[in-house]
Amino acid sequence: MMGRNGLAIVALIVAIPVCGAFAGEPVPRPAVDYNLTARTAERARLSLAHSHGWMRVELEQLGVPGTFTGLIDFTRNRMLVMASLPGLDRMAIDMAMPADFAVVDMGGQGTRTGVDIVAGQPCDVWRAQEKRSGTLIDSCVTEDGITLRAVADVNGKKTLIFEAETLERRTQDPAIFKLPKGVKVTRVPGGLMDSLVPSLLP
């Protein structure tokens, strides 16, 4: 069975919709194709690729076998999750985008609070509030909409979600955002994900 921690990390990094509880400016969304690598608070190695509203996430967690892959369709607000583990490598879970997870594609409204440099790239620090939990998120976003770092404010404590280490802007192969041939898709009801994918925000 797919590990709960692996699924939770994949979902967390990719999918927290941070919305406009703050009156402010529209937070930039990705305007270019890119790929990046990042570190997470869960000692995982993360690789992201983005193109035309799609995101591919590949995650390797220290001490956990296999690679978890997520294919995100932001237009439908859904995610396909696969794992390179025996018995699971020909199956993908189709799930609704969780509402309480941090995003690399923020959207919504936010307030600019400063500037920084992450992975050698200048970025604006945006503060916004997740609409359901009320969690404050500080994200460093480039002018062309690439989120390089996301930090959650949990009970007054700053909690890193992810931080980019490398970034490359280049055209992505459309094939990497599609399921491999022969992979069976299993749809998971939204309520079931509450038990399968616990939030990593305390």
Protein backbone atom coordinates (compact mmCIF):
# COMPACT_ATOMS: atom_id res chain seq x y z
CA MET A 1 0.00 0.00 0.00
CA MET A 2 1.26 3.46 -0.77
CA GLY A 3 2.88 5.10 2.27
CA ARG A 4 0.91 7.87 3.95
CA ASN A 5 3.99 10.02 4.46
CA GLY A 6 4.95 9.85 0.79
CA LEU A 7 1.47 10.81 -0.39
CA ALA A 8 1.25 13.58 2.17
CA ILE A 9 4.56 15.10 1.13
CA VAL A 10 3.65 15.00 -2.57
CA ALA A 11 0.35 16.68 -1.89
CA LEU A 12 1.73 19.18 0.55
CA ILE A 13 4.43 20.53 -1.69
CA VAL A 14 2.26 20.82 -4.72
CA ALA A 15 -1.17 21.73 -3.67
CA ILE A 16 -1.98 24.19 -0.90
CA PRO A 17 -4.23 26.79 -2.49
CA VAL A 18 -3.23 30.05 -0.88
CA CYS A 19 -6.05 32.46 -1.50
CA GLY A 20 -6.86 36.06 -1.08
CA ALA A 21 -7.91 36.53 2.51
CA PHE A 22 -5.55 39.50 2.23
CA ALA A 23 -6.74 42.40 0.14
CA GLY A 24 -3.79 43.22 -2.03
CA GLU A 25 -2.28 42.46 -5.40
CA PRO A 26 -2.62 39.34 -7.55
CA VAL A 27 0.24 36.98 -6.77
CA PRO A 28 2.14 36.19 -10.01
CA ARG A 29 1.43 32.77 -11.50
CA PRO A 30 3.90 30.84 -13.69
CA ALA A 31 4.30 32.52 -17.07
CA VAL A 32 7.12 30.30 -18.38
CA ASP A 33 8.10 26.64 -18.60
CA TYR A 34 10.62 25.68 -15.93
CA ASN A 35 12.04 22.92 -13.80
CA LEU A 36 13.59 23.16 -10.35
CA THR A 37 14.96 21.02 -7.56
CA ALA A 38 14.28 21.75 -3.92
CA ARG A 39 14.66 20.58 -0.37
CA THR A 40 11.82 20.09 2.08
CA ALA A 41 11.45 20.04 5.85
CA GLU A 42 10.79 16.29 5.59
CA ARG A 43 14.34 15.52 4.38
CA ALA A 44 12.99 14.79 0.92
CA ARG A 45 14.44 15.60 -2.49
CA LEU A 46 11.99 17.34 -4.77
CA SER A 47 11.96 17.93 -8.52
CA LEU A 48 9.30 20.09 -10.19
CA ALA A 49 8.52 20.73 -13.86
CA HIS A 50 5.86 23.19 -15.03
CA SER A 51 4.26 23.89 -18.39
CA HIS A 52 0.92 25.45 -19.44
CA GLY A 53 -0.99 24.80 -16.23
CA TRP A 54 0.51 21.37 -15.56
CA MET A 55 3.01 20.44 -12.87
CA ARG A 56 5.06 17.26 -12.55
CA VAL A 57 6.38 16.52 -9.07
CA GLU A 58 8.97 13.85 -8.31
CA LEU A 59 9.79 13.18 -4.69
CA GLU A 60 12.37 10.97 -3.01
CA GLN A 61 12.23 10.75 0.77
CA LEU A 62 15.25 9.61 2.76
CA GLY A 63 14.64 6.14 4.17
CA VAL A 64 11.52 5.54 2.05
CA PRO A 65 11.93 3.27 -1.00
CA GLY A 66 10.76 4.35 -4.43
CA THR A 67 9.93 7.66 -6.06
CA PHE A 68 6.55 9.32 -5.77
CA THR A 69 5.33 11.21 -8.83
CA GLY A 70 2.45 13.64 -8.99
CA LEU A 71 0.87 15.06 -12.15
CA ILE A 72 -1.08 18.20 -11.33
CA ASP A 73 -3.79 19.66 -13.57
CA PHE A 74 -4.43 23.13 -12.16
CA THR A 75 -7.34 23.78 -14.54
CA ARG A 76 -9.28 20.84 -13.03
CA ASN A 77 -7.80 21.17 -9.55
CA ARG A 78 -6.92 17.46 -9.57
CA MET A 79 -3.79 15.38 -9.11
CA LEU A 80 -2.61 11.95 -10.30
CA VAL A 81 -0.17 10.25 -7.91
CA MET A 82 2.07 7.29 -8.79
CA ALA A 83 4.75 5.37 -6.89
CA SER A 84 7.66 3.38 -8.32
CA LEU A 85 7.07 0.47 -5.92
CA PRO A 86 6.34 -3.19 -6.73
CA GLY A 87 2.62 -3.65 -7.29
CA LEU A 88 2.00 0.10 -7.48
CA ASP A 89 4.07 1.08 -10.49
CA ARG A 90 1.18 0.46 -12.92
CA MET A 91 -1.42 2.35 -10.91
CA ALA A 92 -2.20 6.05 -10.47
CA ILE A 93 -4.47 7.60 -7.85
CA ASP A 94 -6.74 10.36 -9.18
CA MET A 95 -7.61 12.72 -6.34
CA ALA A 96 -9.03 16.17 -5.78
CA MET A 97 -6.47 18.79 -4.89
CA PRO A 98 -6.27 18.97 -1.07
CA ALA A 99 -7.33 22.33 0.32
CA ASP A 100 -4.85 22.62 3.17
CA PHE A 101 -1.55 22.15 1.34
CA ALA A 102 1.01 24.71 0.23
CA VAL A 103 1.34 25.45 -3.45
CA VAL A 104 4.03 26.21 -5.91
CA ASP A 105 1.38 28.00 -7.97
CA MET A 106 -0.17 30.35 -5.44
CA GLY A 107 -2.71 32.42 -7.30
CA GLY A 108 -5.16 34.62 -5.44
CA GLN A 109 -4.34 37.88 -3.71
CA GLY A 110 -1.44 38.64 -1.43
CA THR A 111 0.63 41.37 0.13
CA ARG A 112 4.27 41.96 -0.79
CA THR A 113 6.36 42.14 2.36
CA GLY A 114 9.91 42.21 1.03
CA VAL A 115 12.45 40.81 -1.39
CA ASP A 116 14.94 37.96 -1.20
CA ILE A 117 17.22 35.74 -3.28
CA VAL A 118 16.60 31.98 -3.44
CA ALA A 119 18.67 29.60 -5.58
CA GLY A 120 20.46 32.65 -6.97
CA GLN A 121 17.18 34.14 -8.22
CA PRO A 122 15.60 37.40 -7.02
CA CYS A 123 12.05 37.00 -5.76
CA ASP A 124 9.35 38.98 -3.97
CA VAL A 125 8.12 37.73 -0.61
CA TRP A 126 4.32 37.46 -0.62
CA ARG A 127 2.11 36.89 2.42
CA ALA A 128 -1.32 35.33 1.95
CA GLN A 129 -3.79 33.32 3.98
CA GLU A 130 -5.03 29.83 3.18
CA LYS A 131 -8.79 30.24 2.89
CA ARG A 132 -9.93 27.20 4.91
CA SER A 133 -7.46 26.86 7.76
CA GLY A 134 -6.45 30.52 7.92
CA THR A 135 -2.77 29.51 7.86
CA LEU A 136 -0.45 32.33 6.87
CA ILE A 137 1.94 31.45 4.04
CA ASP A 138 5.05 33.43 3.09
CA SER A 139 6.22 32.56 -0.42
CA CYS A 140 9.11 33.93 -2.44
CA VAL A 141 7.91 34.32 -6.03
CA THR A 142 9.82 35.52 -9.08
CA GLU A 143 8.44 38.16 -11.44
CA ASP A 144 7.46 35.41 -13.87
CA GLY A 145 5.51 33.53 -11.22
CA ILE A 146 7.86 30.79 -10.04
CA THR A 147 7.55 30.02 -6.33
CA LEU A 148 11.02 29.35 -4.98
CA ARG A 149 10.22 29.02 -1.29
CA ALA A 150 7.12 28.51 0.85
CA VAL A 151 7.00 28.88 4.63
CA ALA A 152 3.92 28.35 6.80
CA ASP A 153 3.18 30.22 10.03
CA VAL A 154 2.01 27.45 12.39
CA ASN A 155 1.13 28.55 15.92
CA GLY A 156 3.50 31.47 15.56
CA LYS A 157 6.36 29.27 14.35
CA LYS A 158 7.82 29.44 10.83
CA THR A 159 7.70 26.00 9.18
CA LEU A 160 9.52 25.42 5.89
CA ILE A 161 7.48 23.64 3.23
CA PHE A 162 10.06 23.73 0.44
CA GLU A 163 12.96 25.81 -0.85
CA ALA A 164 14.43 25.68 -4.36
CA GLU A 165 18.10 24.86 -4.80
CA THR A 166 18.31 25.00 -8.61
CA LEU A 167 16.09 26.57 -11.27
CA GLU A 168 16.13 26.32 -15.06
CA ARG A 169 13.73 28.07 -17.38
CA ARG A 170 13.32 25.96 -20.51
CA THR A 171 10.65 24.35 -22.66
CA GLN A 172 9.30 21.14 -21.15
CA ASP A 173 8.45 17.96 -23.05
CA PRO A 174 4.61 17.60 -23.02
CA ALA A 175 5.00 13.83 -22.61
CA ILE A 176 6.24 14.16 -19.03
CA PHE A 177 2.82 15.47 -17.97
CA LYS A 178 1.02 12.37 -19.26
CA LEU A 179 0.61 8.96 -17.64
CA PRO A 180 2.77 6.16 -19.05
CA LYS A 181 0.93 3.66 -21.23
CA GLY A 182 -0.69 0.83 -19.31
CA VAL A 183 -1.10 2.71 -16.05
CA LYS A 184 -4.53 2.13 -14.49
CA VAL A 185 -6.21 5.14 -12.90
CA THR A 186 -8.09 4.72 -9.62
CA ARG A 187 -10.29 7.62 -8.53
CA VAL A 188 -10.28 8.39 -4.81
CA PRO A 189 -13.26 10.18 -3.19
CA GLY A 190 -12.39 13.45 -1.52
CA GLY A 191 -13.43 12.28 1.95
CA LEU A 192 -11.13 9.27 1.81
CA MET A 193 -8.10 11.51 1.28
CA ASP A 194 -8.60 13.01 4.73
CA SER A 195 -7.38 9.71 6.21
CA LEU A 196 -4.85 8.84 3.51
CA VAL A 197 -3.11 12.19 3.31
CA PRO A 198 -2.75 13.90 6.69
CA SER A 199 -1.63 17.49 6.67
CA LEU A 200 2.03 18.12 7.42
CA LEU A 201 1.16 21.44 9.02
CA PRO A 202 0.84 20.83 12.80
